[in-house]
Short mmCIF file of C-alpha atoms in Angstrom, two decimals:
data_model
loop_
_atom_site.label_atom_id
_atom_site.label_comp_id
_atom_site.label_asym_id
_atom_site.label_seq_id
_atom_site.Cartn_x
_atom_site.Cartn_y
_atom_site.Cartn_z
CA UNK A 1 0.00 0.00 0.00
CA UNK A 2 1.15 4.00 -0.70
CA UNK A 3 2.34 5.41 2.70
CA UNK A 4 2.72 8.66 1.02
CA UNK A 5 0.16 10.18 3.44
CA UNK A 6 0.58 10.67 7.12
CA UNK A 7 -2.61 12.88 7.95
CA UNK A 8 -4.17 16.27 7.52
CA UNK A 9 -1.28 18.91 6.64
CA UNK A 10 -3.62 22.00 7.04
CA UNK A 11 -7.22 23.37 6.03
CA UNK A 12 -8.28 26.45 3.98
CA UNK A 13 -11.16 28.37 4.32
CA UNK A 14 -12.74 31.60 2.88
CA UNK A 15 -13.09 35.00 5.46
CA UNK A 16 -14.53 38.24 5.03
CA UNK A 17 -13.06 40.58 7.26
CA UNK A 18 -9.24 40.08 7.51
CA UNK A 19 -8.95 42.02 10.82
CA UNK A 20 -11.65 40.15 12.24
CA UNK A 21 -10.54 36.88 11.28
CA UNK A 22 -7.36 37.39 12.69
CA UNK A 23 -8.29 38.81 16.09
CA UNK A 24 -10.50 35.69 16.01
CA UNK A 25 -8.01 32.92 15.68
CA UNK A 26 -5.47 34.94 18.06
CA UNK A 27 -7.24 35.99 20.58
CA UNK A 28 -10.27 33.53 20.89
CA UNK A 29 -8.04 30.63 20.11
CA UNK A 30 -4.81 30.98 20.80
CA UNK A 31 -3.59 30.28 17.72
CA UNK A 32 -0.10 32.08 16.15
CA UNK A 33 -0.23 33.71 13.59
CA UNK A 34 2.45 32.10 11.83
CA UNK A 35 2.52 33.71 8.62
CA UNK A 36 1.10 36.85 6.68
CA UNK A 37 1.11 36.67 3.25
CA UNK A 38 -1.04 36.72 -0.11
CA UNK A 39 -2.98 34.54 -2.13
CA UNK A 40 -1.02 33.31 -4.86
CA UNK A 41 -3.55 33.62 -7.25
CA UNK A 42 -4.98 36.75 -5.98
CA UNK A 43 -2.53 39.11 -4.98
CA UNK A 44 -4.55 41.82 -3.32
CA UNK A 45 -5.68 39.14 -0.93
CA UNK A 46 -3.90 38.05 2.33
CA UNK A 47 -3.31 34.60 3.10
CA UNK A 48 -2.97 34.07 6.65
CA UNK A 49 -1.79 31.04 8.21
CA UNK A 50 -2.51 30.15 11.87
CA UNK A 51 -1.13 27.35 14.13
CA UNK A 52 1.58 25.99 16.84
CA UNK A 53 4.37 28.08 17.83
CA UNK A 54 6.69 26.60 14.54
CA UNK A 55 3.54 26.40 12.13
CA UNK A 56 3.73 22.11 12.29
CA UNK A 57 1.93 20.27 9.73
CA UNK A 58 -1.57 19.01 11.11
CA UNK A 59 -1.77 22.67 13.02
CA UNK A 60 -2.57 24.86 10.31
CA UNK A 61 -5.25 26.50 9.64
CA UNK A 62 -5.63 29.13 6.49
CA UNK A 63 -7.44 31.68 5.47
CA UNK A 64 -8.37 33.95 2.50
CA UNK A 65 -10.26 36.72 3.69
CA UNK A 66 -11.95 38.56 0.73
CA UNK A 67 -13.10 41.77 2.14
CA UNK A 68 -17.08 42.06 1.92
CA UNK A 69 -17.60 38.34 0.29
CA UNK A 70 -20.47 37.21 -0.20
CA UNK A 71 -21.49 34.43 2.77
CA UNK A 72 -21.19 30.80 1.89
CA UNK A 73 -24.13 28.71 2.90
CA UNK A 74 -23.02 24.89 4.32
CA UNK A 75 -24.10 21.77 2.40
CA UNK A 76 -22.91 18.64 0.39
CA UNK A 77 -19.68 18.71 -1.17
CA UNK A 78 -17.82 20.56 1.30
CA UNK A 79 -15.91 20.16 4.67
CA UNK A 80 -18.55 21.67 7.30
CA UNK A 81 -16.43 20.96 10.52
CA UNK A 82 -12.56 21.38 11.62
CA UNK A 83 -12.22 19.83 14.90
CA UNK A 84 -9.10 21.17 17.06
CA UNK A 85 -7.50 18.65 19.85
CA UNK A 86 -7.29 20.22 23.53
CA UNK A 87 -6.15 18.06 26.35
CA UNK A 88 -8.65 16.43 28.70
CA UNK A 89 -10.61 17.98 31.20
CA UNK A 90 -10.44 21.42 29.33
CA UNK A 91 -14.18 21.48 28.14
CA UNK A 92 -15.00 23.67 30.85
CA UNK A 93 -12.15 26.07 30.15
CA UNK A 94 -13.43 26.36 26.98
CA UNK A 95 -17.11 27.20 27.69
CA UNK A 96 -16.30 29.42 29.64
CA UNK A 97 -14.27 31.61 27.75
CA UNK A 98 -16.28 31.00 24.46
CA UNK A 99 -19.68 31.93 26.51
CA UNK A 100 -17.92 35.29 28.39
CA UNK A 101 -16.80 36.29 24.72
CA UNK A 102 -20.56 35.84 23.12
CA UNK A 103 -19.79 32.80 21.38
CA UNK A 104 -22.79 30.48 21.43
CA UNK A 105 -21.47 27.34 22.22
CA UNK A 106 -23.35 24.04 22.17
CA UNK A 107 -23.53 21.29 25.03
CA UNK A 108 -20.97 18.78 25.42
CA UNK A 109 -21.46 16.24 22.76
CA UNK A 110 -19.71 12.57 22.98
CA UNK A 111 -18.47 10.81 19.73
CA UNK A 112 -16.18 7.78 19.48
CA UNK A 113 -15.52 7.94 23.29
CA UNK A 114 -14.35 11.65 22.86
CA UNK A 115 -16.11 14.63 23.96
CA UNK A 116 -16.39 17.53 22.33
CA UNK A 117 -18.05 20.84 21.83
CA UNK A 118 -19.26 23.40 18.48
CA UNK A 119 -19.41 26.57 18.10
CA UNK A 120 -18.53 29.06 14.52
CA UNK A 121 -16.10 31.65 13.84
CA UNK A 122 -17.36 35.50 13.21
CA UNK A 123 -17.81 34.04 9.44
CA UNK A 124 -19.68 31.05 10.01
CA UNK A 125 -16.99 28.56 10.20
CA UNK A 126 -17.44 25.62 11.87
CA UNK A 127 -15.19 24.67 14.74
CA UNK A 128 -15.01 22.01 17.02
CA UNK A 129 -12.81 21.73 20.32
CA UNK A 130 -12.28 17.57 21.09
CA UNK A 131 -10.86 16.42 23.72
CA UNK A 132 -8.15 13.65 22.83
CA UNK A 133 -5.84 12.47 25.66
CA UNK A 134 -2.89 11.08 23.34
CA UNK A 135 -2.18 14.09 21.57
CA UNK A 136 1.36 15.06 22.97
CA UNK A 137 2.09 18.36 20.73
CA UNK A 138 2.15 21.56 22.89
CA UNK A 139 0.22 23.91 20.85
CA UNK A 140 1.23 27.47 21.33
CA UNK A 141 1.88 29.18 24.58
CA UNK A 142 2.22 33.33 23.91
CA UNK A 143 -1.23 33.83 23.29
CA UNK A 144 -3.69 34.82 26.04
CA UNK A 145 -5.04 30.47 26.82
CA UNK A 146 -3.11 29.04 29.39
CA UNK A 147 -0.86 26.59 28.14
CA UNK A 148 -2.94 23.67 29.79
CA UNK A 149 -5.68 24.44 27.62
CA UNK A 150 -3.89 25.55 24.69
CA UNK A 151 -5.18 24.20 21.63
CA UNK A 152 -2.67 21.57 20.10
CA UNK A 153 -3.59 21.33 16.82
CA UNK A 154 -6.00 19.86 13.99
CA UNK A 155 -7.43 16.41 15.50
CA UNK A 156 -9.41 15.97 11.96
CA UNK A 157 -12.25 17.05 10.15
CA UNK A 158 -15.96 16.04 8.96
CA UNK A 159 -16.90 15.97 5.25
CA UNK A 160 -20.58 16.38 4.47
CA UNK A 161 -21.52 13.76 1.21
CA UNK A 162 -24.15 12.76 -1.16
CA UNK A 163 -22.83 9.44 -1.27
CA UNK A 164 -19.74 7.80 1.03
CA UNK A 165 -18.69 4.72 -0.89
CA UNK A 166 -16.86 7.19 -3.44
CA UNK A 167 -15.05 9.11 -1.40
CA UNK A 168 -14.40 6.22 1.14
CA UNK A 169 -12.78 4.22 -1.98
CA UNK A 170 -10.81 6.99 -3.19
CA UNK A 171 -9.47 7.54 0.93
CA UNK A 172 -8.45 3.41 1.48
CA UNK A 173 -7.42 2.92 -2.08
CA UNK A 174 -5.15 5.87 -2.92
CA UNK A 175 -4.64 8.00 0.59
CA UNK A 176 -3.23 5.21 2.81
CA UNK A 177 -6.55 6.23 5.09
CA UNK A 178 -8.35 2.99 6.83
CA UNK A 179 -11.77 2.52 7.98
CA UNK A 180 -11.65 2.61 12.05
CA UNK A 181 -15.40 3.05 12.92
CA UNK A 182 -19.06 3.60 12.50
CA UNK A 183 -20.87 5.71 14.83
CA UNK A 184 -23.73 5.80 13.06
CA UNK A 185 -25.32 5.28 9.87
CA UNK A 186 -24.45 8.10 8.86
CA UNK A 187 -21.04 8.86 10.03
CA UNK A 188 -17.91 6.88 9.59
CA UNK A 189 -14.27 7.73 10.64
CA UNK A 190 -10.96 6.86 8.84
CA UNK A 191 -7.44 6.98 10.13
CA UNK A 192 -4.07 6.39 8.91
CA UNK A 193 -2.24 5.45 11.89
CA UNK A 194 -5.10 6.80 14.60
CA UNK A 195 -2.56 9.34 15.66
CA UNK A 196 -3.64 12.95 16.49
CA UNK A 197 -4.58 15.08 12.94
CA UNK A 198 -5.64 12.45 11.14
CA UNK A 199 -9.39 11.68 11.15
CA UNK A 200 -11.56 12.00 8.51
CA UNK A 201 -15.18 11.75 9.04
CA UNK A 202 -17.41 11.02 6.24
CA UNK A 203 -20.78 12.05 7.16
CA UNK A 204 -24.12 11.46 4.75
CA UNK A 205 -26.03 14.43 3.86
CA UNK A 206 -26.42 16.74 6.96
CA UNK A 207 -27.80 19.26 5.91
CA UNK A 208 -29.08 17.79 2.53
CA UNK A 209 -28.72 20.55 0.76
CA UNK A 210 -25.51 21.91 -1.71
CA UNK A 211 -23.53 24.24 -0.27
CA UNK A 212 -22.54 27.60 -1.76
CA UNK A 213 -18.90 28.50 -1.41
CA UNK A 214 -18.40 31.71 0.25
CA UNK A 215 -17.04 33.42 3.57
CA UNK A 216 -17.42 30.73 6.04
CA UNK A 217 -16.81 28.42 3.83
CA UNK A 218 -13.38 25.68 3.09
CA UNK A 219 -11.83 25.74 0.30
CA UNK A 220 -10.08 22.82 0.52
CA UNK A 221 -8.64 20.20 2.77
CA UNK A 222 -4.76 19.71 2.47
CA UNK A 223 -3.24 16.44 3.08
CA UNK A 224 0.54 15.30 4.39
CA UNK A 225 2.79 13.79 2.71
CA UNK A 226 7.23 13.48 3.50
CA UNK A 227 8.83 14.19 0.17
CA UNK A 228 8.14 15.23 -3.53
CA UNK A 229 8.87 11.76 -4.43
CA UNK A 230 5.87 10.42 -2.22
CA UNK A 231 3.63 13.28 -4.14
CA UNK A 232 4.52 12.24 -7.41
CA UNK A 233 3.66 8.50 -6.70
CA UNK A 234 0.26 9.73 -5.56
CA UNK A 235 -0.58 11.68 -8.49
CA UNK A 236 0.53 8.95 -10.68
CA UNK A 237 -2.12 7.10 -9.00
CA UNK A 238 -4.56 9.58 -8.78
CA UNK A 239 -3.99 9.66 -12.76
CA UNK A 240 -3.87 6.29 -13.08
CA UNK A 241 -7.82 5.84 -11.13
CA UNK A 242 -8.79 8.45 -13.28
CA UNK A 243 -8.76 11.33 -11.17
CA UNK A 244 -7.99 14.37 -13.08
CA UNK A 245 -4.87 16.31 -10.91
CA UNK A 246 -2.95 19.38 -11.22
CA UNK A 247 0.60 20.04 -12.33
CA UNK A 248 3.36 20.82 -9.03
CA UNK A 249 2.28 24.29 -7.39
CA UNK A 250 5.25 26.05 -5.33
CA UNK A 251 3.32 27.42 -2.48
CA UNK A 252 6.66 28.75 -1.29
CA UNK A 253 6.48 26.85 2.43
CA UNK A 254 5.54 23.47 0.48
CA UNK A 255 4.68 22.11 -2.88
CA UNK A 256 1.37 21.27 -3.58
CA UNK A 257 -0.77 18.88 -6.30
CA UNK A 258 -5.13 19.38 -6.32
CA UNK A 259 -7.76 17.14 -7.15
CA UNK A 260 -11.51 16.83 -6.74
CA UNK A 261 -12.94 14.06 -4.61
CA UNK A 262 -15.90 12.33 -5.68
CA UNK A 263 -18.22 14.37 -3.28
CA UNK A 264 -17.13 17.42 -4.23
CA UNK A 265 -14.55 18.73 -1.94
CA UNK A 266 -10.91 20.14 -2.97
CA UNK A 267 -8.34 17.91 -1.81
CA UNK A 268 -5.03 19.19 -1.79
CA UNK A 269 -1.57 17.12 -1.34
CA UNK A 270 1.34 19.17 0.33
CA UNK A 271 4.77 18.43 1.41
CA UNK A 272 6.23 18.96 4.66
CA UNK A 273 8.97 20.31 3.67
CA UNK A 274 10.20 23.43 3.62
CA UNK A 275 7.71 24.74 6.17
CA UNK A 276 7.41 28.28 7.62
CA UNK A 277 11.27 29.20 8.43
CA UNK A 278 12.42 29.55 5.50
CA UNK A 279 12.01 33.18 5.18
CA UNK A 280 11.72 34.42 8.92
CA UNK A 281 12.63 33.62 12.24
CA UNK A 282 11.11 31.72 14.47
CA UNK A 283 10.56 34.49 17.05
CA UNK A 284 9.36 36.87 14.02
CA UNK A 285 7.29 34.56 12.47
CA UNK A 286 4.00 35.93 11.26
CA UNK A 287 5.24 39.74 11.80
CA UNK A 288 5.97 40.68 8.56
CA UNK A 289 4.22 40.41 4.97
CA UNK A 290 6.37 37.79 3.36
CA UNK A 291 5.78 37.82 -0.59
CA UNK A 292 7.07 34.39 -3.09
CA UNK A 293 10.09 35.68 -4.74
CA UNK A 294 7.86 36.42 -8.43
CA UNK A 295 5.50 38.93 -6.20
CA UNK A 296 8.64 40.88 -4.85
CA UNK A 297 9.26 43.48 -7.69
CA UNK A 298 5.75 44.23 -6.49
CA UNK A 299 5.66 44.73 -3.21
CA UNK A 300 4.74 48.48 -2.90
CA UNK A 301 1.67 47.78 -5.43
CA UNK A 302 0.72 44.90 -3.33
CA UNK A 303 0.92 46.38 0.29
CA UNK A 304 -1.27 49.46 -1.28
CA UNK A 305 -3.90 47.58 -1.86
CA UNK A 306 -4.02 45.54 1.49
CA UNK A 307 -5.53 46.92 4.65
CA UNK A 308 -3.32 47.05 7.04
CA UNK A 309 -3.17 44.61 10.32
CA UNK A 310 -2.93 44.73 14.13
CA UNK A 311 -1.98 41.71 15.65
CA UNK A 312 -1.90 41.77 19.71
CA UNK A 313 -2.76 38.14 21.10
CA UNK A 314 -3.19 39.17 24.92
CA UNK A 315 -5.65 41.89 23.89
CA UNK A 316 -9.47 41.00 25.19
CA UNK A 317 -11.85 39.98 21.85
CA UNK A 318 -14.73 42.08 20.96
CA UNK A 319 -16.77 40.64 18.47
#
C-alpha cells in the first residue's frame, strides 16, 4: 500500500473581514499567527496562516479573507467541521471563555468515546474543540489560553456527502486512510495510523442541501505527505484511477498537487517540507508580509492595496 500520506497537513477556508478573522483565531483561540502573506492567485488578498508556535503540519489553519464576500451557505460537497484537539478535562475552560466572549457554544457532545463541543467563527466557520488524551504536541503558549488548555492542533475534520462509498474508496485505495469506525449510519471515521490530525469523518447528507462557497466556507482540505517523491507517486495514481490532478504548485512553504474528490470537496496534497522558516525567524514569524520571490518586484503595489493589520494576542476579543 502508498504510505505517502501521514494525515491532515492543514485546512483552507474563505473570510470576510481580515482584521476580524485574525483577532479571532489569536485571541479567541490561541492560535499564532504564523505567517502573513497573499494569495497566490490573488494578490490583493492576504493569506494568513494560523497554528503551533513553529507552524507544524496538522496545526494549520488558512485563510483567505476577501473583504465584503459574499457568505457561503453549508451543504454537500464541502468540509462543514474542523475539529481542534485540547487536552482532557479542558471542556469547561473552553465554555467558559467561548460563553464570556458571546460565542454560542453548544452542550458537550460525545463521539467515538471523545467529547467535544461546536461553536462558529465570526464568518460562520465551523469549529469544534475535542478532547483527545494522546495528543502530545504543545500547541502554542504566547497567546492569552493558558498553556494547559492551549489548543494543540488539527485532531481531523468532517466531510458532508451525497454518497460515502466514493469518497471512502478513493481515501483506502489511494490516501493510505483505513476505515476505524461507525458511529452511526451516517457517520464513519478513517485513520491512517489513529494518531492525532488524522481523522476524517465522512458524514451522509447533513444538511441535505448543496452548499454555496463563500465566507465561512473551506476551500479545501490539504493532506501530508514526507517528500516530492511520495507526491509524485500519488498523483501517478490519482492519474492512473482516473482522477484528473494538477501540475506541481510552489506554495513557497511546500509544494502542492489538487484534485476533486468524488463528493465534491478540494483535496489538496502538500509536502512537509520546507515549512514556515524559510524566510523568517522563528521568534518573528508571522510579523511581517512575506511575498514568493515572483511577487517581490511588487511589493509596494501589493501592500497598497491591502488593509493594514494589528496583531496583539493578549488583547481581550470584541466581536
Amino acid at each position: 500500500m502508498n504510505q505517502g500520506i501521514a494525515g491532515i497537513h492543514h485546512v483552507t477556508a474563505i473570510a470576510s473581514d481580515p482584521q476580524r478573522n485574525v483577532d479571532f483565531y489569536t485571541r479567541v483561540l490561541g492560535l499564532r499567527l504564523v505567517k502573513k502573506t497573499i494569495n497566490f492567485d490573488a494578490p490583493d488578498v492576504y493569506h494568513f496562516y494560523f497554528g503551533d508556535e513553529t507552524g507544524s503540519p496538522g496545526t494549520i489553519l488558512t485563510f483567505f479573507p476577501f473583504k465584503g464576500a459574499t457568505k457561503g451557505k453549508r451543504g454537500l460537497g464541502e468540509l462543514t467541521f474542523t475539529a481542534f484537539s485540547i487536552p482532557r478535562g479542558s471542556i469547561p475552560f473552553w465554555r467558559k471563555r467561548l460563553t464570556d466572549l458571546g460565542i454560542p457554544v453548544s452542550d458537550t457532545l460525545q463521539r467515538f468515546g471523545e467529547e467535544l463541543i461546536r461553536f462558529t467563527d465570526p464568518d460562520g466557520i465551523g469549529i469544534e474543540l475535542v478532547t483527545v488524551s494522546a495528543d502530545t504536541r504543545t500547541g502554542w503558549s504566547g497567546a492569552s489560553v493558558p498553556a494547559e488548555y492551549a489548543v494543540r492542533g488539527i485532531a481531523g475534520v468532517t466531510l458532508n456527502l451525497r454518497e460515502l462509498a466514493p469518497t471512502a474508496a478513493l481515501l483506502t485505495q489511494v490516501l493510505n486512510y483505513r476505515f476505524e469506525q461507525a458511529f452511526s449510519e451516517k457517520r464513519s471515521r478513517y485513520v491512517v495510523d489513529g494518531n492525532p490530525g488524522e481523522f476524517v469523518d465522512l458524514v451522509l447528507q447533513d444538511p441535505p442541501e448543496r452548499s454555496l462557497q463563500g465566507a465561512g466556507s473551506v476551500h479545501h482540505i490539504a493532506f501530508r505527505t514526507g517528500s516530492e517523491e511520495q507526491q509524485m507517486q500519488l498523483q501517478r495514481m490519482l492519474r492512473k484511477v482516473g482522477i484528473p490532478v494538477t501540475d506541481v504548485k510552489d506554495r513557497s512553504y511546500f509544494k502542492s498537487i489538487y484534485f476533486r474528490e468524488p463528493g465534491g470537496v478540494l483535496f489538496e496534497i502538500a509536502t512537509d517540507a520546507p515549512g514556515f522558516a524559510t524566510d523568517e525567524s522563528l521568534e518573528t514569524m508571522g510579523t511581517q508580509l512575506m511575498l514568493p520571490d515572483w511577487a517581490e518586484s511588487q511589493r509596494e503595489v501589493i501592500q497598497r492595496k491591502l488593509p493594514t493589520i494589528r496583531v496583539n494576542y493578549q488583547e481581550p476579543w470584541i466581536n
